[in-house]
mmCIF file of N, CA, C and O in Angstrom:
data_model
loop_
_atom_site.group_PDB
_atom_site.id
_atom_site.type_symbol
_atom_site.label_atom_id
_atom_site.label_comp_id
_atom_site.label_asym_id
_atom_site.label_seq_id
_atom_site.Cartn_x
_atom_site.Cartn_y
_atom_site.Cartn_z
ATOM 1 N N UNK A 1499 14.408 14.464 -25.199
ATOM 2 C CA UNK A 1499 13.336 14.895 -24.334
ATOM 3 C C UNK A 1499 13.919 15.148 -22.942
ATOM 4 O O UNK A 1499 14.601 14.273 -22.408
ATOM 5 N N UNK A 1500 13.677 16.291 -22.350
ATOM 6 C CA UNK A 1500 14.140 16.841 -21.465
ATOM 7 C C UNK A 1500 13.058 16.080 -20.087
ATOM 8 O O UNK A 1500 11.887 15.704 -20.137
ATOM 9 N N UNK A 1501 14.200 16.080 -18.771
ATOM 10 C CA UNK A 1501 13.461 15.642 -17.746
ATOM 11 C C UNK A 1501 12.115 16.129 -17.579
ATOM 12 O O UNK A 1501 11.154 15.459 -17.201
ATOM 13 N N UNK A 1502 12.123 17.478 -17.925
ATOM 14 C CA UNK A 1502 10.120 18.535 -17.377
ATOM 15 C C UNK A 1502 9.440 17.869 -18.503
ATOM 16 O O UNK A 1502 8.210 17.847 -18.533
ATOM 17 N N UNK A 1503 10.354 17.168 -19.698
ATOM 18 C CA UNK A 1503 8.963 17.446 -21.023
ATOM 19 C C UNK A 1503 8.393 15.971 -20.267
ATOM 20 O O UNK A 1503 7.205 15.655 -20.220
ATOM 21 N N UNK A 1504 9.084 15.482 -19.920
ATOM 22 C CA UNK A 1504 8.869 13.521 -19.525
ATOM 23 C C UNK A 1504 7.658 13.874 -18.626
ATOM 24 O O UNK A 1504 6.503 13.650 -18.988
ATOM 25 N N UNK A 1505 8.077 14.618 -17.059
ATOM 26 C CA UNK A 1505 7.325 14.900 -15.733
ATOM 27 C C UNK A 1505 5.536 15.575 -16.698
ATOM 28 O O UNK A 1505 4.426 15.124 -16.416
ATOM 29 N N UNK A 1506 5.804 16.709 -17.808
ATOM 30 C CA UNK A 1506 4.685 17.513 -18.002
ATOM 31 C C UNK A 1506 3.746 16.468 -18.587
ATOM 32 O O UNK A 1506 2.569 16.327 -18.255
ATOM 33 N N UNK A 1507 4.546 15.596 -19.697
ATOM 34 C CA UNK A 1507 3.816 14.754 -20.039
ATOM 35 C C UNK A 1507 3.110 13.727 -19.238
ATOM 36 O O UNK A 1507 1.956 13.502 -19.602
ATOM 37 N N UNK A 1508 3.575 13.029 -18.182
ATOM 38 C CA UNK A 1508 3.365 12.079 -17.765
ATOM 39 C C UNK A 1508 1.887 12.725 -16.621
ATOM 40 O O UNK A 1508 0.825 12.192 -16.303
ATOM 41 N N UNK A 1509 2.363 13.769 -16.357
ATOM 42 C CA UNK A 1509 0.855 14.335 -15.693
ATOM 43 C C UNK A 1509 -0.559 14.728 -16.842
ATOM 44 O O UNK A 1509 -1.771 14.662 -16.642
ATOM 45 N N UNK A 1510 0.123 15.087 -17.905
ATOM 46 C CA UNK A 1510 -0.715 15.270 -19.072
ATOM 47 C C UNK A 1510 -1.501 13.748 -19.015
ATOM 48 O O UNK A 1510 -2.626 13.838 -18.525
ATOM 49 N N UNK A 1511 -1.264 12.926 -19.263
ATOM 50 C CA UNK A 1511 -1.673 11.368 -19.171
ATOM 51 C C UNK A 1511 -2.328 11.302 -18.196
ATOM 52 O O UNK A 1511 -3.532 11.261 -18.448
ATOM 53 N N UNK A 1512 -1.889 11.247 -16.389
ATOM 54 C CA UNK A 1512 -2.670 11.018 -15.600
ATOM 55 C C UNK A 1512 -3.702 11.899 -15.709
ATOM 56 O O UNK A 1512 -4.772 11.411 -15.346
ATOM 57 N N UNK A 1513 -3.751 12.950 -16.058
ATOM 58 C CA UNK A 1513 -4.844 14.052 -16.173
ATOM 59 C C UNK A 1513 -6.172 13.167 -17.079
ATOM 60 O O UNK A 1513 -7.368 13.009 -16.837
ATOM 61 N N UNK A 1514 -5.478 12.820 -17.944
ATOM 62 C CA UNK A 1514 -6.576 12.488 -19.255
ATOM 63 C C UNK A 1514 -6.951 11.035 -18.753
ATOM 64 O O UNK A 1514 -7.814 10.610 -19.522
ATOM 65 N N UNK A 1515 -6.676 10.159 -17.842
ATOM 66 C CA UNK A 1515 -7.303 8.903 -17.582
ATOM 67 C C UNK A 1515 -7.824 9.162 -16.283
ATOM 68 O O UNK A 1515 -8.436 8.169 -15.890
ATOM 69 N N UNK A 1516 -7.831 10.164 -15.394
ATOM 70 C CA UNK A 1516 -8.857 10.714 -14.653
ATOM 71 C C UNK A 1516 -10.322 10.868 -15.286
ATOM 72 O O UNK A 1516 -11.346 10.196 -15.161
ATOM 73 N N UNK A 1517 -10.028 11.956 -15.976
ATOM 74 C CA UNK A 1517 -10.795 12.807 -16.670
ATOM 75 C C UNK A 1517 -11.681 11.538 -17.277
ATOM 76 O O UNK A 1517 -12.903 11.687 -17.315
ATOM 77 N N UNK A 1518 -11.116 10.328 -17.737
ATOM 78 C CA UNK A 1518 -12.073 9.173 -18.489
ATOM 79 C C UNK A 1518 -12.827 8.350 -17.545
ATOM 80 O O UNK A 1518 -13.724 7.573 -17.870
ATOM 81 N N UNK A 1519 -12.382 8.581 -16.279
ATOM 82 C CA UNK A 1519 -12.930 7.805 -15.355
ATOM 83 C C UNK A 1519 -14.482 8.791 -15.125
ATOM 84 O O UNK A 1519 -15.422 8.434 -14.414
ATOM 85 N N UNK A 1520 -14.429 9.762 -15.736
ATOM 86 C CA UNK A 1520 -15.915 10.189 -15.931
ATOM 87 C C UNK A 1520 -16.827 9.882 -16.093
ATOM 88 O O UNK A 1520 -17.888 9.779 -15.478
ATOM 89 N N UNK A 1521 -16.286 9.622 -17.400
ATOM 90 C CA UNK A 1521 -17.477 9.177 -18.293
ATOM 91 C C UNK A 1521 -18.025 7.719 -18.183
ATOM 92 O O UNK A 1521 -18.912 7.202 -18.863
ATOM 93 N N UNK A 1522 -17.295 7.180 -17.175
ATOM 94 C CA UNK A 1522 -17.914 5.511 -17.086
ATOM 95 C C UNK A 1522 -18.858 5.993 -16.385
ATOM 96 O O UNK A 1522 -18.703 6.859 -15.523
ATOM 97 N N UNK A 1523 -20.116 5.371 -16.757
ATOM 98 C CA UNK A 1523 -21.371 5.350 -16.497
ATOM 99 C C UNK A 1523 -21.554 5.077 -15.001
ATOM 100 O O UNK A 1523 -20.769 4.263 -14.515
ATOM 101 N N UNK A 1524 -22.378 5.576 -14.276
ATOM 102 C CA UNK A 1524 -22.536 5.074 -13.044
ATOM 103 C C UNK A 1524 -23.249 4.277 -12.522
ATOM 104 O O UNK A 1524 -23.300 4.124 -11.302
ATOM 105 N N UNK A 1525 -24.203 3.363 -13.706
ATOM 106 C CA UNK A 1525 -25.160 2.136 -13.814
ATOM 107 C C UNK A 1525 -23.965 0.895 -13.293
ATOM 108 O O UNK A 1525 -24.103 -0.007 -12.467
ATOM 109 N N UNK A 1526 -22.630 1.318 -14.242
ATOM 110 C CA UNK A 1526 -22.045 0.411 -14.776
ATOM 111 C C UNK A 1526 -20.984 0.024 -13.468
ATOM 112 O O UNK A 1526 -20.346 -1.023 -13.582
ATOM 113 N N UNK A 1527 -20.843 0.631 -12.566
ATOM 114 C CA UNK A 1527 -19.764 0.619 -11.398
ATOM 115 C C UNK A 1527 -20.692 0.305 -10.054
ATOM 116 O O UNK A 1527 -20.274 0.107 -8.914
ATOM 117 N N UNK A 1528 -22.192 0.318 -10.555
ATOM 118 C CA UNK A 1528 -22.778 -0.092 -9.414
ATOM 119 C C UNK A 1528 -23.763 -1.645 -9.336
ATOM 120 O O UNK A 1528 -24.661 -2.107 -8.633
ATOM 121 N N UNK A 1529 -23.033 -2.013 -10.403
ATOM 122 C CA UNK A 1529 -23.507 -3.156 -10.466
ATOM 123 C C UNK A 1529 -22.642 -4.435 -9.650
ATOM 124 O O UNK A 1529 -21.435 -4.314 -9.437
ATOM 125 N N UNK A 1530 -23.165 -5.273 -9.361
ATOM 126 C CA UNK A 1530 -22.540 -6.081 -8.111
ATOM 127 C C UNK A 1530 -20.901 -6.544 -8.228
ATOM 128 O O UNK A 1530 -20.125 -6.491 -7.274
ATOM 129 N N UNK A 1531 -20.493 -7.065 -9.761
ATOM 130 C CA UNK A 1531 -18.992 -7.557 -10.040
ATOM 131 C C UNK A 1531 -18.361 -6.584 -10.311
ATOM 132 O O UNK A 1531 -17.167 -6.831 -10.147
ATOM 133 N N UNK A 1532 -18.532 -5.563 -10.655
ATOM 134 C CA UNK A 1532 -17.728 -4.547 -10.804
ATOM 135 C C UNK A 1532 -17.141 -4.031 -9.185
ATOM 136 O O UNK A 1532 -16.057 -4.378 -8.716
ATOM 137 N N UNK A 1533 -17.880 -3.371 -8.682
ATOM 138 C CA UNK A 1533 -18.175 -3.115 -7.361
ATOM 139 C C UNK A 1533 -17.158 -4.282 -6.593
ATOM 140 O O UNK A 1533 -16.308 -3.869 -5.804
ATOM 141 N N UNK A 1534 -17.259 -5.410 -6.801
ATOM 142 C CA UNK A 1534 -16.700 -6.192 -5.821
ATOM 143 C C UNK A 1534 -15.324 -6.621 -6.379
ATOM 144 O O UNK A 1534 -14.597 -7.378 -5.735
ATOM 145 N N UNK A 1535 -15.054 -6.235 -7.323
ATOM 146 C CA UNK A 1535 -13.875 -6.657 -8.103
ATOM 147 C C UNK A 1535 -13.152 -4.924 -7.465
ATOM 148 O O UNK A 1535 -12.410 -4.960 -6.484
ATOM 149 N N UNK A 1536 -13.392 -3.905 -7.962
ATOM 150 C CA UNK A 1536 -12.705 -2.659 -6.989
ATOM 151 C C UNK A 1536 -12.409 -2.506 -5.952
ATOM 152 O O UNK A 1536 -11.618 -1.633 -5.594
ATOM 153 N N UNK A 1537 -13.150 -3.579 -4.965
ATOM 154 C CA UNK A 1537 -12.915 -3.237 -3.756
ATOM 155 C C UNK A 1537 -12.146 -4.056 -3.768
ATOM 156 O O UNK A 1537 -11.270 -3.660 -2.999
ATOM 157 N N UNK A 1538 -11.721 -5.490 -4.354
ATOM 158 C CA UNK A 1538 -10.691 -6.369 -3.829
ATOM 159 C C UNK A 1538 -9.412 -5.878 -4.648
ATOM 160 O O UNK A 1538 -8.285 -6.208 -4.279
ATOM 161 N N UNK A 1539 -9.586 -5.223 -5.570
ATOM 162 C CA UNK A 1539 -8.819 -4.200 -6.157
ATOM 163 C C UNK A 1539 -7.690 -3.317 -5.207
ATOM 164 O O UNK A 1539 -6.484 -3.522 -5.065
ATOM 165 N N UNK A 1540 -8.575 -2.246 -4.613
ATOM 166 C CA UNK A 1540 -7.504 -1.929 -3.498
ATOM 167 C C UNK A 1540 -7.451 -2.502 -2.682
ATOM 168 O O UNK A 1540 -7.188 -1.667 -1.817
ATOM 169 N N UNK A 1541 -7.522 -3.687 -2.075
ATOM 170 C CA UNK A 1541 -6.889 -4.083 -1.293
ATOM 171 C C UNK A 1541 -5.821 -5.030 -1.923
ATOM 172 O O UNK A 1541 -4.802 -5.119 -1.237
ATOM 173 N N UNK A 1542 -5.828 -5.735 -3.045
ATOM 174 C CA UNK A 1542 -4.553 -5.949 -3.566
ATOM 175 C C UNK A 1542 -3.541 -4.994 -3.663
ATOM 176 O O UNK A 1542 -2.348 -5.294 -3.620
ATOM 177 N N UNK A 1543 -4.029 -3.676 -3.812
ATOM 178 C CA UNK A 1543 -2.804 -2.772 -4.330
ATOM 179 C C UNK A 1543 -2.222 -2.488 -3.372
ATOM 180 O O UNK A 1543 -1.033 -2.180 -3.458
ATOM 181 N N UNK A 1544 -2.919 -2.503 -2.094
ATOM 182 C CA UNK A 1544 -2.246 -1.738 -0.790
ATOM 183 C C UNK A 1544 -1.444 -3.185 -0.668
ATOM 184 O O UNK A 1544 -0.283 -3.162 -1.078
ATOM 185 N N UNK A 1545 -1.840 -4.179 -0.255
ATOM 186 C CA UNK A 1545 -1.021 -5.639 0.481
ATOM 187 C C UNK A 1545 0.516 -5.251 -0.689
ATOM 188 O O UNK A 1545 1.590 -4.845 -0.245
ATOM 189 N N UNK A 1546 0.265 -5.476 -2.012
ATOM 190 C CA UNK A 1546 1.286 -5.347 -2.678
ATOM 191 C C UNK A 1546 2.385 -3.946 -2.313
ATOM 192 O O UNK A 1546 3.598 -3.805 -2.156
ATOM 193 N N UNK A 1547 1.428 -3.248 -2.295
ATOM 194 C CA UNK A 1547 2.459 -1.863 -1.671
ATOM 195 C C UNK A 1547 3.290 -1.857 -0.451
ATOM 196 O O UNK A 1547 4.332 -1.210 -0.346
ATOM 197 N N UNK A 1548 2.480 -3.054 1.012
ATOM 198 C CA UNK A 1548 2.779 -2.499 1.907
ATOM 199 C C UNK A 1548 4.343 -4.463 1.761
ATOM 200 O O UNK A 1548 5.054 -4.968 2.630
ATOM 201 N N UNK A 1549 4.178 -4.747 0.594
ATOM 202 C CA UNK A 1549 5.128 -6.264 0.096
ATOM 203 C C UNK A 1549 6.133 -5.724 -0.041
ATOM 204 O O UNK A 1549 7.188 -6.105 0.466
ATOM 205 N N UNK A 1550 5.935 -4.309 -1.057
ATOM 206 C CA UNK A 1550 7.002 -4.235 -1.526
ATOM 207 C C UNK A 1550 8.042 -3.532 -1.119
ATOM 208 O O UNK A 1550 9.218 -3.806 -1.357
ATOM 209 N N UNK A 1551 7.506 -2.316 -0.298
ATOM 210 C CA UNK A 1551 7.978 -1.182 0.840
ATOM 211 C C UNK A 1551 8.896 -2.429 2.145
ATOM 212 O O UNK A 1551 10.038 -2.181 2.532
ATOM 213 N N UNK A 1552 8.043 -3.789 2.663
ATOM 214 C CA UNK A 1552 8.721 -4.373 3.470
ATOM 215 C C UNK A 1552 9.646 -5.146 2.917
ATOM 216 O O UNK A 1552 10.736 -4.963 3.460
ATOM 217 N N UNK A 1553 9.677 -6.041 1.950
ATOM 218 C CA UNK A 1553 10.827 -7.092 1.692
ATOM 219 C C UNK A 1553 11.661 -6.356 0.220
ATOM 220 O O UNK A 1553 12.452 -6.997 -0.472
ATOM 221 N N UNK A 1554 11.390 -5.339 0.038
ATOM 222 C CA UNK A 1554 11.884 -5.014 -1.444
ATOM 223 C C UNK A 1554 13.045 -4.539 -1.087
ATOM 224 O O UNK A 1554 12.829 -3.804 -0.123
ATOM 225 N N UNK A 1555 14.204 -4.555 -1.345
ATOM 226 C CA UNK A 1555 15.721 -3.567 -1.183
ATOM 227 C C UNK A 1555 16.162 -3.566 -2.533
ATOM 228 O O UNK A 1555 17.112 -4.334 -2.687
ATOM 229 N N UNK A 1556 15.729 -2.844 -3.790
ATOM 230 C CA UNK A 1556 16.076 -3.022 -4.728
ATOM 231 C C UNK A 1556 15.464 -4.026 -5.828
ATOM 232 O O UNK A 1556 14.273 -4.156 -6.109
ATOM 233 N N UNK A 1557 16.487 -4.657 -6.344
ATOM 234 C CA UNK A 1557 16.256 -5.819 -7.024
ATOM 235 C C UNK A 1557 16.385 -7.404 -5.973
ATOM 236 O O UNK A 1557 16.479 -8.534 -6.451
ATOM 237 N N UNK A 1558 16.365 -7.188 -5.031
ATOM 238 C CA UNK A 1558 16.707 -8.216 -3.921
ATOM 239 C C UNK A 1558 15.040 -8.284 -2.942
ATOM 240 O O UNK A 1558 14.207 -7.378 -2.948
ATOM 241 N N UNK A 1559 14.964 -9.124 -2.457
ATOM 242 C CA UNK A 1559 14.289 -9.593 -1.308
ATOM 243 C C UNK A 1559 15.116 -9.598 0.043
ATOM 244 O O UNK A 1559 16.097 -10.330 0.177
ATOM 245 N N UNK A 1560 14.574 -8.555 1.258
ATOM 246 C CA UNK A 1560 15.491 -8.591 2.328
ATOM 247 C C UNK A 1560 14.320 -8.618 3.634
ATOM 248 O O UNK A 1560 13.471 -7.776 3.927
ATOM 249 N N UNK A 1561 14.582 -9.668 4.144
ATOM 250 C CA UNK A 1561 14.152 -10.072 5.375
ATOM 251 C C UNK A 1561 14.646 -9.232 6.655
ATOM 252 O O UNK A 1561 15.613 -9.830 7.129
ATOM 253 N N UNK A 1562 14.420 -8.348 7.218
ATOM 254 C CA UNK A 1562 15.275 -7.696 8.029
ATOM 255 C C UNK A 1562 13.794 -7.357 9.338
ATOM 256 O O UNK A 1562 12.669 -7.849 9.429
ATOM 257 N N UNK A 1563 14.419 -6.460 10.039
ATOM 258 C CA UNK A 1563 13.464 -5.810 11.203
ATOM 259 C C UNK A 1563 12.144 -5.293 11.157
ATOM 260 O O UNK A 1563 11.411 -5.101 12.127
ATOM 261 N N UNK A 1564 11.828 -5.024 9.650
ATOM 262 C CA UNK A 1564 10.384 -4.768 9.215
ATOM 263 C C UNK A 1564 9.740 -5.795 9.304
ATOM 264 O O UNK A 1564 8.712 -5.539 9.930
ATOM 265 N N UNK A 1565 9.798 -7.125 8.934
ATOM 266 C CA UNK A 1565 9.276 -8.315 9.050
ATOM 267 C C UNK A 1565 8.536 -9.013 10.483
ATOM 268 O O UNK A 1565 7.679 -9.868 10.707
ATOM 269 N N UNK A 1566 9.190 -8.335 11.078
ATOM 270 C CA UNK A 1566 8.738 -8.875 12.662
ATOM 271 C C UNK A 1566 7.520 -7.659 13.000
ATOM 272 O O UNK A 1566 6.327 -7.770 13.283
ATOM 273 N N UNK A 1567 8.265 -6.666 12.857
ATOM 274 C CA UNK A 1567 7.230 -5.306 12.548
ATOM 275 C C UNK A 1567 6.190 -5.038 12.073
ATOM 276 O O UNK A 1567 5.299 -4.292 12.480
ATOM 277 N N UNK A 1568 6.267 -5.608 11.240
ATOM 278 C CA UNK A 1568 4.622 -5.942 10.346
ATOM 279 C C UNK A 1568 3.946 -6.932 11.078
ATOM 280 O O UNK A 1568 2.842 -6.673 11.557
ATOM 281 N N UNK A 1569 4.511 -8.121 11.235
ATOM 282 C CA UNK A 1569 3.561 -9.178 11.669
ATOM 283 C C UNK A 1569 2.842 -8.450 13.351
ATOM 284 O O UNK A 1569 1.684 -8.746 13.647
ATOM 285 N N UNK A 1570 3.557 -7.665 14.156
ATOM 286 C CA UNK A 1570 3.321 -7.128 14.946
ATOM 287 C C UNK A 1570 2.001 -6.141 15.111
ATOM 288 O O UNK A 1570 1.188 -5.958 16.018
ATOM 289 N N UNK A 1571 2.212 -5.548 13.660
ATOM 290 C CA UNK A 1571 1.356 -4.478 13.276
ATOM 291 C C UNK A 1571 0.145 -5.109 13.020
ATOM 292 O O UNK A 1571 -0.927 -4.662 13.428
ATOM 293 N N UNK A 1572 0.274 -6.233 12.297
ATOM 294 C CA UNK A 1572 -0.887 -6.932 11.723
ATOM 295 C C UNK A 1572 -1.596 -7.433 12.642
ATOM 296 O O UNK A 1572 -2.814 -7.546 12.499
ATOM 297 N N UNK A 1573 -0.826 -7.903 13.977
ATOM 298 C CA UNK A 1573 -1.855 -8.554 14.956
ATOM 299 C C UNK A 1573 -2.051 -7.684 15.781
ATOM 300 O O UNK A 1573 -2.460 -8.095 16.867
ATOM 301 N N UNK A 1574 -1.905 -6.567 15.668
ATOM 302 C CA UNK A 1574 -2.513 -5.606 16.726
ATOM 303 C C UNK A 1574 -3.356 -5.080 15.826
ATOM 304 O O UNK A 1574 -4.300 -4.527 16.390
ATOM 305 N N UNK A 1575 -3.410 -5.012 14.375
ATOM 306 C CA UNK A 1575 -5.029 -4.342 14.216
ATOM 307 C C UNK A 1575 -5.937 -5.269 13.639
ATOM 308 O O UNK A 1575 -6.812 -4.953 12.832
ATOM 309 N N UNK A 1576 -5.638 -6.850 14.217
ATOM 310 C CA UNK A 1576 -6.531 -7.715 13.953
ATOM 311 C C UNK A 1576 -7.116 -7.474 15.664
ATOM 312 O O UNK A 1576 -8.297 -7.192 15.868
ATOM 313 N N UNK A 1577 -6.306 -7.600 16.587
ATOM 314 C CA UNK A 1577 -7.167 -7.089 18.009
ATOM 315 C C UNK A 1577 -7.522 -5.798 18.442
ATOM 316 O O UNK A 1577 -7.522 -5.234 19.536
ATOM 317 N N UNK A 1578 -7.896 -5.404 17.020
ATOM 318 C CA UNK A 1578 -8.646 -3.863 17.007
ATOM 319 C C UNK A 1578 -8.025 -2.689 17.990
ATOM 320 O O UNK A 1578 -8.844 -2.055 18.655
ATOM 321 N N UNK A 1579 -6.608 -2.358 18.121
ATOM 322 C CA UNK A 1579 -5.798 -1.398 18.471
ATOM 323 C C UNK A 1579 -5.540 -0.198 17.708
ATOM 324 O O UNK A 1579 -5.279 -0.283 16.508
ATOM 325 N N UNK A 1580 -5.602 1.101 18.407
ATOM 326 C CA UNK A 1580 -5.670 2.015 17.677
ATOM 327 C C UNK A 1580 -4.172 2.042 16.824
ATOM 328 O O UNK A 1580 -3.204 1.317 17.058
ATOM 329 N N UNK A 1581 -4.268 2.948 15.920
ATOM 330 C CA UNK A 1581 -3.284 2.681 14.925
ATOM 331 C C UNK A 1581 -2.131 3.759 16.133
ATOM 332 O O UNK A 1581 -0.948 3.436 16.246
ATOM 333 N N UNK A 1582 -2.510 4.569 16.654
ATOM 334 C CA UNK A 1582 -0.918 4.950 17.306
ATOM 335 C C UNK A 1582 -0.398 3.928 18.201
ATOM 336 O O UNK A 1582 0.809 3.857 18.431
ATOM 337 N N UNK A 1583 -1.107 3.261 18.634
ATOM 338 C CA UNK A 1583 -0.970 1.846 19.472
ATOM 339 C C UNK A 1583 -0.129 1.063 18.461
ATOM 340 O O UNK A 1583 1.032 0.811 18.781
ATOM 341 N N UNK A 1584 -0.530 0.706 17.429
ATOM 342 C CA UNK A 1584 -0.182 -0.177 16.061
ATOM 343 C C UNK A 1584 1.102 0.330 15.784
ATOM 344 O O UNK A 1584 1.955 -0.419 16.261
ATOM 345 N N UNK A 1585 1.613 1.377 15.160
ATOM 346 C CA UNK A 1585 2.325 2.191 14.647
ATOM 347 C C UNK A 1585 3.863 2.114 15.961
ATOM 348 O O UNK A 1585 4.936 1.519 15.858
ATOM 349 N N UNK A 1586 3.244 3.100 17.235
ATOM 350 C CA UNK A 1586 4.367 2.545 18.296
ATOM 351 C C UNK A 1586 5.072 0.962 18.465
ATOM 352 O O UNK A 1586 6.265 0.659 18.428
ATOM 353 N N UNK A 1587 4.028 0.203 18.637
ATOM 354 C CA UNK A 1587 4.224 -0.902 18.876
ATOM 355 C C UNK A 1587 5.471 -1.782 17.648
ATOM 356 O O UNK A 1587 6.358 -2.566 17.984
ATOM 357 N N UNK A 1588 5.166 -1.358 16.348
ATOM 358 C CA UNK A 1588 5.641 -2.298 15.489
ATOM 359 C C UNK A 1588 6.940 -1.050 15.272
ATOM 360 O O UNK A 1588 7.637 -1.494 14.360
ATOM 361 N N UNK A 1589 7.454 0.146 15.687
ATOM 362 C CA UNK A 1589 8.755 0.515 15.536
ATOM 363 C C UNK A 1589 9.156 0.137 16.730
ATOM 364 O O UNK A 1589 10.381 0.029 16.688
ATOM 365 N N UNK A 1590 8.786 -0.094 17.674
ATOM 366 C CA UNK A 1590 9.543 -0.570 18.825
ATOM 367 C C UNK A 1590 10.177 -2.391 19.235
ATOM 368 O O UNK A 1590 11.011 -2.924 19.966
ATOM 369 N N UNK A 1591 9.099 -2.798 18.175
ATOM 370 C CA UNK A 1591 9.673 -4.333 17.908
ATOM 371 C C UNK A 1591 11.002 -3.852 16.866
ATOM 372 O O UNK A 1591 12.174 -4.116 17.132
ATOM 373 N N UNK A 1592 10.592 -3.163 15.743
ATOM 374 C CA UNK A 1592 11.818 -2.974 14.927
ATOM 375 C C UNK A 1592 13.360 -2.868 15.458
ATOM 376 O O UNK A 1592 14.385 -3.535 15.314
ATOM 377 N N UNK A 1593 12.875 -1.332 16.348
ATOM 378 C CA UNK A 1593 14.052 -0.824 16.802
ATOM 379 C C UNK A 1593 14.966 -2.029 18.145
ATOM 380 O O UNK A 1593 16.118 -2.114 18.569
ATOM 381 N N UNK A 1594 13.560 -2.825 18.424
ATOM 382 C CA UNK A 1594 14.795 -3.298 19.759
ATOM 383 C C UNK A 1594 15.451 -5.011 18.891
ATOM 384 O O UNK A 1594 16.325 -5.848 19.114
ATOM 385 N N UNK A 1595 14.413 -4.775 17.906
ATOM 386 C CA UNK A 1595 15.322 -5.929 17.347
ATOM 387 C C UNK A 1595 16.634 -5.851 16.905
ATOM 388 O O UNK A 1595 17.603 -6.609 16.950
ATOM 389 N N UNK A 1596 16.303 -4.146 16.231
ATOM 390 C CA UNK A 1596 18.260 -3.699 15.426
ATOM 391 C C UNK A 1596 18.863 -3.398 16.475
ATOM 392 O O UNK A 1596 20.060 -3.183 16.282
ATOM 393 N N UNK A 1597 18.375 -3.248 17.964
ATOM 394 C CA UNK A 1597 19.527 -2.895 19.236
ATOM 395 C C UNK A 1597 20.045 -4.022 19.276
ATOM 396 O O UNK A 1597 21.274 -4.081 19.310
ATOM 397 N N UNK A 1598 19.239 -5.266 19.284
ATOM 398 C CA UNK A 1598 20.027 -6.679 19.985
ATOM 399 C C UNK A 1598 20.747 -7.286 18.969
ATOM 400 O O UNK A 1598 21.358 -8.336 19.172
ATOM 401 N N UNK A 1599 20.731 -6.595 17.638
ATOM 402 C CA UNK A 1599 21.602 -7.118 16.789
ATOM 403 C C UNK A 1599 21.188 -8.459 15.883
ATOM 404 O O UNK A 1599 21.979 -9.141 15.231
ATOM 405 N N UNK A 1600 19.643 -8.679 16.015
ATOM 406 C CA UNK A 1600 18.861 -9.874 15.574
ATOM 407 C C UNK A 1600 18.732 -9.527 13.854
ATOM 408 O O UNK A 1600 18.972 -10.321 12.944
ATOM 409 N N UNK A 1601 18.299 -8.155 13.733
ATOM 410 C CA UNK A 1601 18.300 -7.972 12.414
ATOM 411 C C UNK A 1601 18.839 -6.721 11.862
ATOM 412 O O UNK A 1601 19.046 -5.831 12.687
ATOM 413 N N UNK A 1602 19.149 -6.439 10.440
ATOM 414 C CA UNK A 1602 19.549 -5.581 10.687
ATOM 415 C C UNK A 1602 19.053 -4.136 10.301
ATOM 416 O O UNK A 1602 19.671 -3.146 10.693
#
């Protein structure tokens, strides 16, 4: 199986479990546990995403300049800062941390 047949297929799939997310009833997604189980849903997926993007280097766990960065990020949009505020702020902890040689 050739790399395109893998890629055609694999969109063939996402196509068809879209497409099923149709047919779930809309009684059935608006009922209270469902509903509240999706929403804590994505927000697991994002925390995990934004886990794995920061400490992941592979098969390793790496503590480096993102770490300070995030926590940075996190408490500036717990004190409700706009995200270019957020965003500046936590590459500029990054970057002056890899200037002083703290991380790398």
């Amino acid at each position: 199986m050739s790399v395109w047949s893998a890629v055609l297929l694999a969109a063939v799939i996402c196509l068809a479990l879209k497409a099923a997310g149709y047919l779930v009833p809309p009684s059935l997604l608006e009922e209270p546990r469902p509903a509240r189980v999706t929403d804590l849903l994505t927000v697991a997926l994002l925390a995990a995403l934004v886990a794995v993007q920061t400490l992941g280097d592979g098969q390793a766990v790496t503590v480096d300049a993102r770490v300070p960065a995030l926590l940075v990020a996190g408490g500036l949009l717990w004190l409700r800062q706009s995200f270019l505020v957020v965003v500046i702020a936590a590459a500029a902890v990054a970057a002056l941390l890899r200037l002083i040689g703290l991380a790398a």
